[in-house]
Structures are given as C-alpha cells and as structure tokens.
C-alpha cells in the first residue's frame, strides 16, 4: 500500500552495504579509504550491434525449440495477462530469478519477452567526510514485453529493509522508472512512488507501464523504435537531507507495428539477448537436425562443394558470429533462394519420400540465392522436413523476428540456429 505506517515497525538489523557498483539503485557511497564512490551508468546507443555485444558478454542466449501453435498462444496470453493482474507471471519470474545473472549488473534477460533483477536500493547521507545514515531495501524486479501492444510492463517488489543512523523506517523513499538516452516515442504512465522506507516490504508489486508511440517512428513499415529504460530514486533522512539514487541497469527494448504477425500486429521485445532457434533431436525431424549440425560443424562435407565454406547462423559466443536475417515468404529473395537451391539439388540423388532440404533457410537473406556458396543442400525425409519447417514458422513469430530487406534501415533483426 502507498501509505505511511502509523505505528513503528519492528527493529531491523544493521545495514548490509552492497559491494560496489552492482546494478541496483545507489547513492554516492563512502569508501573505506575515505573517498566517495559515484555510479557511472555505461553508455548505450541502442543499436542491434550493441545489444549483440552485451548479450555475448553476459552469455545471454534464449533457446526456443519444440514449440507448437498452442505453446505460442498460451505464452502470449500469459505475458499479456501481467498487465491485467498488475504482477509478473510466476513461472517466468521464478525461472529468471533463479539465475545468478539476475543479481548482477543489468539483471537477466530471460528471453525476448521477459527481464528480471534481484538487487538492492542503497542510500547514504554523507556530511563532512562521514557517513551519518544509511539504508538498504532489497527488491525483486521484472519487466514483461507485451505481445499485443507497444508496451513494456515493469514491476518492483520490496522484500526487506535495514536502516541505520539518521535513516529510519519513517524516512521517505521514492522510486521511478524512466526512459533514458533513446527517448523518442517513449513514455511512462506514472511518476515516482513515494513511501516510508518501512513500507517498501509490504508485499505488493508496484508497476509502471512503458509505452512506445508509433507515431514518431520514421522507419517503415514496421515503425520500429528502440528505447532504453532505467530506475532512479530519491531518499530523505529524518533531518530532511536528501540523497539521489541512480541505477546502472539500462535494459534495451524494441517496439514495432509489423502487420505480418497475425493477431499480434503490435508488440515489444527485449534486445539484450541472443534469439536462437533450437532444433533438438527427438522432435520428429532428426534428419534435418543432422543436416544443419553438419553444415555448421563440418561445412566442407556438405553440398555444393566450396573451398573454405562457412555456413552462417551458428552462435559461437562472439559478437561477430554471423546471424540470419529474415525475408518475406514467397518474396523476391525467397524465390531467388529456392531457384538456387533447386539448381544445387539437381546433381544429388534422392529417394521416394525425400525432399531436398536447404540451410540457411529460404526465408533468410543468407539463403542459397545470395550467391556466395555458403549454404548446404541435402535430401532428407519429406515429413521430417515439413515438421522442421512448421517449427521455423512458429519460432519466427515466437521471437518476433522482423523482415530484413531494406538496407537503408540498417540491421533490424537477426537470429541464430542451434542443431543437436
């Protein structure tokens, strides 16, 4: 509840001081050597390339596989419901917070739809080189990218607090979420939430809704906007002295109005994660898995033959790992890929019931029609090839992979594939 406590809460233990710049909310802090430490949020540009580098540094990979249409519908419903019930879905929240990464700077991007963090809000009042008061509030936070609107829903839950010196349970603490750096079209539906420090562990989720206005987007036709959000705060001790709180955590988001996602024409995603289609054995398309696995691990053994062949689409942990870029089904690039694939398949021999499979996929810019020879074709079981194709189609909607056919837009989106 957003009210001041009318009776004193129970006494709390000594303050646990966070170690260094840990990604939570923190004021300037006094160090053991007498110096004052101030947080410096890292610079962000919001580009696809920057997000890829951040994901590589944090080893943030979202593997998606073994999914069907019902899985997609159910997950979208779960995410969208967060806005209605004003709290994050428990399943993704528990999975996300269980990772050590959730407690590190920046929190954890579980996948393109969910982000979380567990950390502290820590403030100190410094006077004449001495620390006269301090407080710490432990918290959990989560954010859900809405699959049906251009919104991200941010949630914060205080779990415990400690005070010392001139800070008490009745000292005031305010927290707000705001757009920073890339602010075009970005807005938040409420300002600061202000409560006594002793009320921040009352068990309720607080929420802010971050919106993206397609009307200011210059990119067409998806109307893509990239934004960065962060948290800030302010605390006042019992003598009226204020301290500003800053966070180094600055997650990146992307919102679009891509009409080629039926039933989900508007949505947002988190950017600081590697989206990867995970083709696993035992899902009914083993021959396709083996084909892609061979193309990535032993390309010289694949057809057509080429010296120094490198088939893209495999994430090797480095920002330079060549990804795949989606193009429209049955479009110009797709047709060029299919024609080139058919030519490459003619010298090969298949058996009844087989189809000539290609990788990279025909729905990517890196397909056979690119003309660089860095692709593979192989005859595989036709039914298995069909199942793998269905999963690819569902995956592209699950991770909301945008088309990539207009060079003037720069890189809009990319994805990778894991086989086996």
Short mmCIF file of C-alpha atoms in Angstrom, two decimals:
data_model
loop_
_atom_site.label_atom_id
_atom_site.label_comp_id
_atom_site.label_asym_id
_atom_site.label_seq_id
_atom_site.Cartn_x
_atom_site.Cartn_y
_atom_site.Cartn_z
CA UNK A 1 0.00 0.00 0.00
CA UNK A 2 1.20 3.50 -0.75
CA UNK A 3 0.54 4.86 2.73
CA UNK A 4 2.67 5.88 5.68
CA UNK A 5 2.84 3.42 8.57
CA UNK A 6 1.01 4.69 11.64
CA UNK A 7 2.94 2.58 14.14
CA UNK A 8 6.68 1.79 14.30
CA UNK A 9 7.74 -1.39 12.50
CA UNK A 10 9.93 -3.91 14.28
CA UNK A 11 13.61 -3.07 14.60
CA UNK A 12 15.83 -4.24 11.78
CA UNK A 13 19.39 -5.47 11.71
CA UNK A 14 22.42 -3.44 10.65
CA UNK A 15 22.53 -2.30 7.06
CA UNK A 16 24.08 -4.66 4.53
CA UNK A 17 26.14 -2.44 2.23
CA UNK A 18 26.15 -3.51 -1.42
CA UNK A 19 29.54 -4.31 -2.88
CA UNK A 20 30.48 -1.65 -5.41
CA UNK A 21 28.55 -0.70 -8.49
CA UNK A 22 26.24 -3.72 -8.60
CA UNK A 23 23.42 -2.54 -10.83
CA UNK A 24 20.84 -1.70 -8.16
CA UNK A 25 19.77 1.79 -7.08
CA UNK A 26 22.59 3.50 -5.19
CA UNK A 27 23.59 6.96 -3.96
CA UNK A 28 27.17 8.25 -3.67
CA UNK A 29 28.77 6.00 -1.06
CA UNK A 30 31.69 6.43 1.32
CA UNK A 31 34.53 4.01 0.70
CA UNK A 32 36.89 2.59 3.37
CA UNK A 33 39.70 4.88 2.18
CA UNK A 34 37.52 7.96 2.71
CA UNK A 35 36.75 8.58 -0.96
CA UNK A 36 33.23 8.89 -2.29
CA UNK A 37 32.09 6.48 -5.00
CA UNK A 38 29.52 7.56 -7.58
CA UNK A 39 27.91 5.19 -10.07
CA UNK A 40 28.52 5.74 -13.75
CA UNK A 41 25.94 4.05 -15.98
CA UNK A 42 27.50 2.62 -19.12
CA UNK A 43 26.85 4.48 -22.34
CA UNK A 44 24.20 2.90 -24.56
CA UNK A 45 23.36 3.54 -28.19
CA UNK A 46 20.51 1.03 -28.51
CA UNK A 47 21.70 -0.49 -31.78
CA UNK A 48 21.35 -4.13 -32.77
CA UNK A 49 25.15 -4.42 -32.76
CA UNK A 50 25.41 -3.07 -29.22
CA UNK A 51 22.71 -5.44 -27.95
CA UNK A 52 24.55 -8.36 -29.55
CA UNK A 53 27.78 -7.35 -27.78
CA UNK A 54 26.02 -7.06 -24.41
CA UNK A 55 24.41 -10.47 -24.88
CA UNK A 56 27.76 -12.00 -25.81
CA UNK A 57 29.45 -10.52 -22.73
CA UNK A 58 26.71 -11.85 -20.45
CA UNK A 59 26.22 -15.09 -22.36
CA UNK A 60 22.54 -14.22 -22.62
CA UNK A 61 21.01 -16.73 -25.04
CA UNK A 62 17.34 -17.59 -25.41
CA UNK A 63 16.91 -21.05 -26.92
CA UNK A 64 13.44 -21.80 -28.29
CA UNK A 65 12.51 -25.22 -29.62
CA UNK A 66 9.92 -27.98 -29.53
CA UNK A 67 7.05 -25.48 -29.75
CA UNK A 68 3.68 -25.57 -31.46
CA UNK A 69 0.89 -23.08 -32.13
CA UNK A 70 -0.76 -23.76 -28.77
CA UNK A 71 2.51 -23.07 -26.94
CA UNK A 72 2.76 -19.74 -28.76
CA UNK A 73 -0.83 -18.75 -27.96
CA UNK A 74 -0.55 -19.80 -24.31
CA UNK A 75 2.69 -17.92 -23.76
CA UNK A 76 1.38 -14.76 -25.36
CA UNK A 77 -1.73 -14.97 -23.15
CA UNK A 78 0.42 -15.42 -20.04
CA UNK A 79 2.54 -12.39 -20.87
CA UNK A 80 -0.40 -10.14 -21.76
CA UNK A 81 -2.23 -11.05 -18.54
CA UNK A 82 0.56 -9.45 -16.48
CA UNK A 83 -0.82 -6.02 -17.36
CA UNK A 84 -4.30 -7.01 -16.17
CA UNK A 85 -3.31 -8.53 -12.82
CA UNK A 86 -0.52 -5.97 -12.21
CA UNK A 87 2.16 -8.51 -11.37
CA UNK A 88 4.62 -10.61 -13.37
CA UNK A 89 3.77 -14.22 -14.29
CA UNK A 90 5.14 -16.57 -11.63
CA UNK A 91 6.62 -19.19 -13.96
CA UNK A 92 8.96 -16.95 -15.97
CA UNK A 93 9.71 -14.92 -12.82
CA UNK A 94 10.91 -17.93 -10.83
CA UNK A 95 12.95 -19.24 -13.75
CA UNK A 96 14.54 -15.84 -14.35
CA UNK A 97 15.37 -15.02 -10.72
CA UNK A 98 16.91 -18.47 -10.15
CA UNK A 99 19.89 -17.48 -12.28
CA UNK A 100 22.96 -15.84 -10.74
CA UNK A 101 22.80 -13.34 -13.60
CA UNK A 102 19.64 -11.84 -12.07
CA UNK A 103 21.73 -10.49 -9.20
CA UNK A 104 24.40 -8.94 -11.38
CA UNK A 105 24.56 -5.51 -13.05
CA UNK A 106 21.90 -5.22 -15.70
CA UNK A 107 19.82 -8.10 -14.38
CA UNK A 108 18.90 -11.02 -16.62
CA UNK A 109 17.10 -11.05 -19.95
CA UNK A 110 15.39 -14.44 -19.78
CA UNK A 111 14.21 -14.20 -23.36
CA UNK A 112 12.86 -11.62 -25.78
CA UNK A 113 9.76 -11.20 -23.64
CA UNK A 114 10.95 -11.20 -20.02
CA UNK A 115 13.60 -9.45 -17.91
CA UNK A 116 14.27 -9.69 -14.17
CA UNK A 117 16.59 -8.49 -11.42
CA UNK A 118 17.15 -9.01 -7.71
CA UNK A 119 19.23 -6.33 -6.06
CA UNK A 120 19.24 -3.52 -3.51
CA UNK A 121 18.33 0.13 -3.16
CA UNK A 122 21.09 1.67 -1.05
CA UNK A 123 21.48 5.25 0.09
CA UNK A 124 23.89 7.11 2.39
CA UNK A 125 23.87 10.58 3.91
CA UNK A 126 27.43 11.96 3.94
CA UNK A 127 28.46 15.06 5.92
CA UNK A 128 31.98 16.43 6.40
CA UNK A 129 33.50 13.22 5.10
CA UNK A 130 31.49 11.00 7.44
CA UNK A 131 28.56 8.69 6.91
CA UNK A 132 25.73 9.77 9.21
CA UNK A 133 22.99 7.47 7.98
CA UNK A 134 22.26 4.71 5.50
CA UNK A 135 19.53 2.34 4.40
CA UNK A 136 19.12 -0.69 2.17
CA UNK A 137 15.96 -2.09 0.60
CA UNK A 138 16.22 -5.49 -1.03
CA UNK A 139 14.00 -5.89 -4.07
CA UNK A 140 12.94 -8.05 -6.95
CA UNK A 141 12.06 -6.51 -10.30
CA UNK A 142 10.66 -7.87 -13.53
CA UNK A 143 9.56 -6.48 -16.86
CA UNK A 144 7.25 -8.05 -19.42
CA UNK A 145 7.25 -7.11 -23.11
CA UNK A 146 3.61 -7.11 -24.17
CA UNK A 147 2.97 -9.39 -27.19
CA UNK A 148 -0.10 -7.41 -28.30
CA UNK A 149 0.69 -3.74 -27.61
CA UNK A 150 3.64 -1.41 -27.82
CA UNK A 151 4.19 -1.56 -24.06
CA UNK A 152 6.61 -2.98 -21.53
CA UNK A 153 5.27 -3.55 -18.03
CA UNK A 154 7.80 -3.00 -15.23
CA UNK A 155 7.23 -4.45 -11.74
CA UNK A 156 9.12 -3.90 -8.47
CA UNK A 157 8.65 -5.71 -5.16
CA UNK A 158 10.41 -4.68 -1.94
CA UNK A 159 11.38 -7.69 0.18
CA UNK A 160 13.24 -6.39 3.25
CA UNK A 161 14.89 -3.25 4.55
CA UNK A 162 17.54 -2.07 7.00
CA UNK A 163 18.19 1.41 8.39
CA UNK A 164 20.95 2.95 10.46
CA UNK A 165 21.87 6.37 11.83
CA UNK A 166 19.78 9.24 10.51
CA UNK A 167 17.63 6.94 8.36
CA UNK A 168 14.69 5.16 9.99
CA UNK A 169 11.62 3.22 8.94
CA UNK A 170 9.81 6.55 8.65
CA UNK A 171 12.33 8.14 6.28
CA UNK A 172 10.91 8.72 2.82
CA UNK A 173 11.99 6.83 -0.28
CA UNK A 174 10.77 7.45 -3.81
CA UNK A 175 11.45 5.33 -6.90
CA UNK A 176 10.52 5.90 -10.50
CA UNK A 177 11.10 4.30 -13.89
CA UNK A 178 12.00 6.50 -16.84
CA UNK A 179 13.18 6.44 -20.43
CA UNK A 180 16.80 7.49 -20.98
CA UNK A 181 19.24 8.02 -23.87
CA UNK A 182 16.84 6.85 -26.60
CA UNK A 183 13.66 8.61 -25.55
CA UNK A 184 11.85 9.21 -28.87
CA UNK A 185 8.27 8.00 -28.51
CA UNK A 186 8.98 6.54 -25.07
CA UNK A 187 6.79 7.43 -22.08
CA UNK A 188 5.97 6.04 -18.64
CA UNK A 189 2.44 6.18 -17.26
CA UNK A 190 3.27 7.18 -13.69
CA UNK A 191 5.86 9.16 -11.82
CA UNK A 192 7.66 8.38 -8.59
CA UNK A 193 6.15 6.08 -5.99
CA UNK A 194 6.80 7.58 -2.55
CA UNK A 195 6.61 5.59 0.67
CA UNK A 196 8.24 5.35 4.08
CA UNK A 197 11.23 3.00 3.89
CA UNK A 198 9.41 0.73 6.35
CA UNK A 199 6.52 0.30 3.90
CA UNK A 200 8.57 -0.93 0.96
CA UNK A 201 8.40 -4.54 2.15
CA UNK A 202 4.60 -4.63 2.46
CA UNK A 203 4.24 -7.48 -0.05
CA UNK A 204 2.73 -5.67 -3.03
CA UNK A 205 4.07 -5.38 -6.55
CA UNK A 206 4.43 -1.82 -7.80
CA UNK A 207 4.14 -1.30 -11.53
CA UNK A 208 4.91 1.17 -14.29
CA UNK A 209 3.88 0.87 -17.95
CA UNK A 210 6.40 1.97 -20.57
CA UNK A 211 4.80 2.88 -23.90
CA UNK A 212 6.19 3.34 -27.41
CA UNK A 213 4.44 5.80 -29.73
CA UNK A 214 4.49 4.53 -33.31
CA UNK A 215 3.53 8.00 -34.49
CA UNK A 216 7.07 9.30 -34.08
CA UNK A 217 8.75 6.34 -35.83
CA UNK A 218 10.49 7.18 -39.08
CA UNK A 219 11.33 3.57 -40.01
CA UNK A 220 8.69 1.96 -42.24
CA UNK A 221 6.64 -0.17 -42.48
CA UNK A 222 7.33 -1.81 -39.09
CA UNK A 223 7.60 1.57 -37.32
CA UNK A 224 10.45 0.31 -35.17
CA UNK A 225 11.52 2.32 -32.14
CA UNK A 226 14.36 1.35 -29.82
CA UNK A 227 14.37 2.69 -26.28
CA UNK A 228 16.30 2.34 -23.03
CA UNK A 229 14.74 2.48 -19.57
CA UNK A 230 16.20 2.73 -16.10
CA UNK A 231 15.27 3.43 -12.50
CA UNK A 232 16.08 6.47 -10.38
CA UNK A 233 15.17 7.47 -6.87
CA UNK A 234 15.40 9.93 -4.00
CA UNK A 235 15.54 9.39 -0.26
CA UNK A 236 15.24 11.86 2.64
CA UNK A 237 16.61 11.11 6.09
CA UNK A 238 14.97 12.15 9.38
CA UNK A 239 16.76 15.51 9.29
CA UNK A 240 15.42 16.40 5.83
CA UNK A 241 18.64 15.72 3.96
CA UNK A 242 18.12 14.18 0.54
CA UNK A 243 20.19 11.72 -1.48
CA UNK A 244 19.80 10.91 -5.14
CA UNK A 245 19.72 7.27 -6.26
CA UNK A 246 20.98 6.12 -9.64
CA UNK A 247 20.98 2.74 -11.35
CA UNK A 248 23.49 1.38 -13.84
CA UNK A 249 20.86 -1.05 -15.12
CA UNK A 250 19.61 0.08 -18.53
CA UNK A 251 17.78 -2.66 -20.44
CA UNK A 252 17.14 -2.17 -24.14
CA UNK A 253 13.70 -2.63 -25.71
CA UNK A 254 12.35 -2.59 -29.26
CA UNK A 255 8.72 -1.96 -30.20
CA UNK A 256 7.19 -2.34 -33.64
CA UNK A 257 3.94 -2.43 -35.58
CA UNK A 258 4.76 -5.24 -38.02
CA UNK A 259 1.50 -6.27 -39.67
CA UNK A 260 2.87 -9.65 -40.79
CA UNK A 261 2.36 -11.20 -37.33
CA UNK A 262 -1.33 -12.23 -37.49
CA UNK A 263 -3.18 -11.39 -34.28
CA UNK A 264 -0.14 -9.64 -32.84
CA UNK A 265 0.42 -6.68 -35.13
CA UNK A 266 1.98 -4.57 -32.37
CA UNK A 267 4.43 -5.74 -29.71
CA UNK A 268 7.68 -5.09 -27.87
CA UNK A 269 10.75 -7.24 -27.22
CA UNK A 270 13.91 -7.05 -25.14
CA UNK A 271 17.04 -6.65 -27.21
CA UNK A 272 19.97 -7.69 -24.98
CA UNK A 273 19.68 -11.42 -25.67
CA UNK A 274 20.62 -13.77 -28.49
CA UNK A 275 17.46 -15.21 -30.11
CA UNK A 276 18.16 -18.77 -31.18
CA UNK A 277 16.02 -21.48 -32.74
CA UNK A 278 16.94 -24.76 -31.05
CA UNK A 279 16.43 -27.77 -33.30
CA UNK A 280 16.77 -30.76 -30.97
CA UNK A 281 16.91 -34.45 -31.66
CA UNK A 282 13.81 -36.43 -30.75
CA UNK A 283 11.29 -33.87 -32.01
CA UNK A 284 10.42 -35.70 -35.20
CA UNK A 285 12.95 -34.12 -37.58
CA UNK A 286 16.27 -35.76 -36.70
CA UNK A 287 17.48 -35.80 -40.32
CA UNK A 288 17.08 -32.03 -40.55
CA UNK A 289 18.94 -31.58 -37.26
CA UNK A 290 21.83 -33.66 -38.57
CA UNK A 291 21.90 -31.68 -41.82
CA UNK A 292 22.16 -28.30 -40.06
CA UNK A 293 24.62 -29.64 -37.49
CA UNK A 294 26.90 -30.89 -40.27
CA UNK A 295 26.59 -27.60 -42.16
CA UNK A 296 27.83 -25.72 -39.12
CA UNK A 297 30.45 -28.12 -37.81
CA UNK A 298 31.80 -29.69 -41.00
CA UNK A 299 30.75 -27.49 -43.94
CA UNK A 300 33.38 -28.99 -46.26
CA UNK A 301 31.42 -32.26 -46.12
CA UNK A 302 28.25 -30.63 -47.46
CA UNK A 303 26.95 -29.93 -50.96
CA UNK A 304 27.58 -27.95 -53.06
CA UNK A 305 31.33 -28.15 -52.59
CA UNK A 306 33.26 -24.97 -51.92
CA UNK A 307 36.72 -24.24 -50.58
CA UNK A 308 36.66 -22.54 -47.17
CA UNK A 309 32.89 -22.74 -46.93
CA UNK A 310 31.45 -21.07 -43.81
CA UNK A 311 27.73 -21.58 -43.29
CA UNK A 312 26.25 -18.72 -41.19
CA UNK A 313 23.69 -18.90 -38.41
CA UNK A 314 25.75 -20.55 -35.67
CA UNK A 315 26.30 -18.57 -32.47
CA UNK A 316 29.85 -19.16 -31.26
CA UNK A 317 29.81 -16.75 -28.33
CA UNK A 318 31.31 -13.76 -30.13
CA UNK A 319 29.53 -10.61 -31.32
CA UNK A 320 30.90 -11.29 -34.79
CA UNK A 321 29.03 -14.62 -35.06
CA UNK A 322 27.19 -14.28 -38.40
CA UNK A 323 23.44 -14.41 -37.86
CA UNK A 324 20.50 -14.95 -40.16
CA UNK A 325 18.14 -12.23 -41.39
CA UNK A 326 14.52 -12.95 -42.19
CA UNK A 327 12.88 -12.12 -45.54
CA UNK A 328 9.22 -12.50 -46.60
CA UNK A 329 7.95 -15.92 -47.59
CA UNK A 330 7.37 -16.14 -51.36
CA UNK A 331 9.06 -12.75 -51.87
CA UNK A 332 11.82 -11.89 -54.31
CA UNK A 333 14.71 -13.06 -52.10
CA UNK A 334 12.84 -16.22 -51.12
CA UNK A 335 12.23 -17.10 -54.76
CA UNK A 336 15.88 -16.47 -55.62
CA UNK A 337 16.89 -18.77 -52.77
CA UNK A 338 14.54 -21.52 -53.92
CA UNK A 339 15.77 -21.31 -57.51
CA UNK A 340 19.41 -21.51 -56.41
CA UNK A 341 18.59 -24.38 -54.09
CA UNK A 342 16.86 -26.32 -56.87
CA UNK A 343 19.91 -25.91 -59.11
CA UNK A 344 22.21 -27.15 -56.32
CA UNK A 345 19.98 -30.16 -55.70
CA UNK A 346 19.88 -31.40 -59.31
CA UNK A 347 23.22 -33.28 -59.18
CA UNK A 348 22.12 -35.05 -55.97
CA UNK A 349 20.03 -38.19 -55.79
CA UNK A 350 17.04 -38.59 -53.51
CA UNK A 351 14.70 -41.49 -52.83
CA UNK A 352 10.89 -41.59 -52.84
CA UNK A 353 9.53 -39.65 -49.85
CA UNK A 354 12.58 -37.41 -49.56
CA UNK A 355 12.86 -33.65 -50.11
CA UNK A 356 15.93 -31.57 -50.80
CA UNK A 357 16.49 -29.52 -47.65
CA UNK A 358 18.48 -26.28 -47.63
CA UNK A 359 20.28 -24.31 -44.96
CA UNK A 360 20.33 -21.37 -44.40
CA UNK A 361 16.57 -21.27 -44.83
CA UNK A 362 14.89 -19.83 -47.91
CA UNK A 363 13.26 -17.24 -45.66
CA UNK A 364 16.64 -15.68 -44.86
CA UNK A 365 18.84 -13.22 -46.71
CA UNK A 366 21.72 -15.71 -46.35
CA UNK A 367 19.99 -18.44 -48.37
CA UNK A 368 21.33 -20.13 -51.49
CA UNK A 369 20.36 -17.19 -53.71
CA UNK A 370 22.89 -14.91 -52.01
CA UNK A 371 25.43 -16.36 -54.40
CA UNK A 372 28.40 -16.80 -52.06
CA UNK A 373 28.19 -20.59 -51.92
CA UNK A 374 27.98 -20.63 -48.12
CA UNK A 375 24.95 -22.90 -47.92
CA UNK A 376 24.15 -26.60 -47.84
CA UNK A 377 21.60 -28.86 -49.52
CA UNK A 378 20.77 -32.46 -48.65
CA UNK A 379 17.96 -34.91 -49.28
CA UNK A 380 16.06 -35.71 -46.07
CA UNK A 381 12.80 -37.36 -45.12
CA UNK A 382 9.99 -35.20 -46.52
CA UNK A 383 7.74 -35.47 -43.45
CA UNK A 384 10.60 -34.51 -41.16
CA UNK A 385 11.44 -31.57 -43.40
CA UNK A 386 7.83 -30.42 -43.17
CA UNK A 387 7.79 -30.60 -39.37
CA UNK A 388 11.02 -28.61 -39.15
CA UNK A 389 9.52 -26.01 -41.46
CA UNK A 390 6.44 -25.65 -39.26
CA UNK A 391 8.62 -25.13 -36.20
CA UNK A 392 10.65 -22.48 -38.03
CA UNK A 393 7.46 -20.61 -38.91
CA UNK A 394 6.22 -20.70 -35.30
CA UNK A 395 9.63 -19.71 -33.98
CA UNK A 396 9.81 -16.59 -36.15
CA UNK A 397 6.56 -15.44 -34.53
CA UNK A 398 7.61 -16.53 -31.03
CA UNK A 399 10.74 -14.39 -31.05
CA UNK A 400 9.12 -11.78 -33.32
CA UNK A 401 11.87 -11.82 -35.93
CA UNK A 402 11.40 -8.85 -38.26
CA UNK A 403 11.99 -8.79 -42.01
CA UNK A 404 15.36 -7.57 -43.21
CA UNK A 405 15.09 -6.37 -46.79
CA UNK A 406 15.66 -2.61 -46.72
CA UNK A 407 19.40 -1.75 -46.45
CA UNK A 408 18.59 1.88 -45.60
CA UNK A 409 17.08 0.69 -42.30
CA UNK A 410 20.33 -0.90 -41.17
CA UNK A 411 20.04 -4.18 -39.28
CA UNK A 412 16.50 -4.51 -37.92
CA UNK A 413 16.76 -8.03 -36.56
CA UNK A 414 18.71 -11.28 -36.64
CA UNK A 415 18.63 -14.78 -35.21
CA UNK A 416 20.73 -17.91 -34.91
CA UNK A 417 20.16 -21.67 -35.04
CA UNK A 418 21.38 -24.46 -32.78
CA UNK A 419 21.20 -28.02 -34.05
CA UNK A 420 21.59 -31.06 -31.81
#
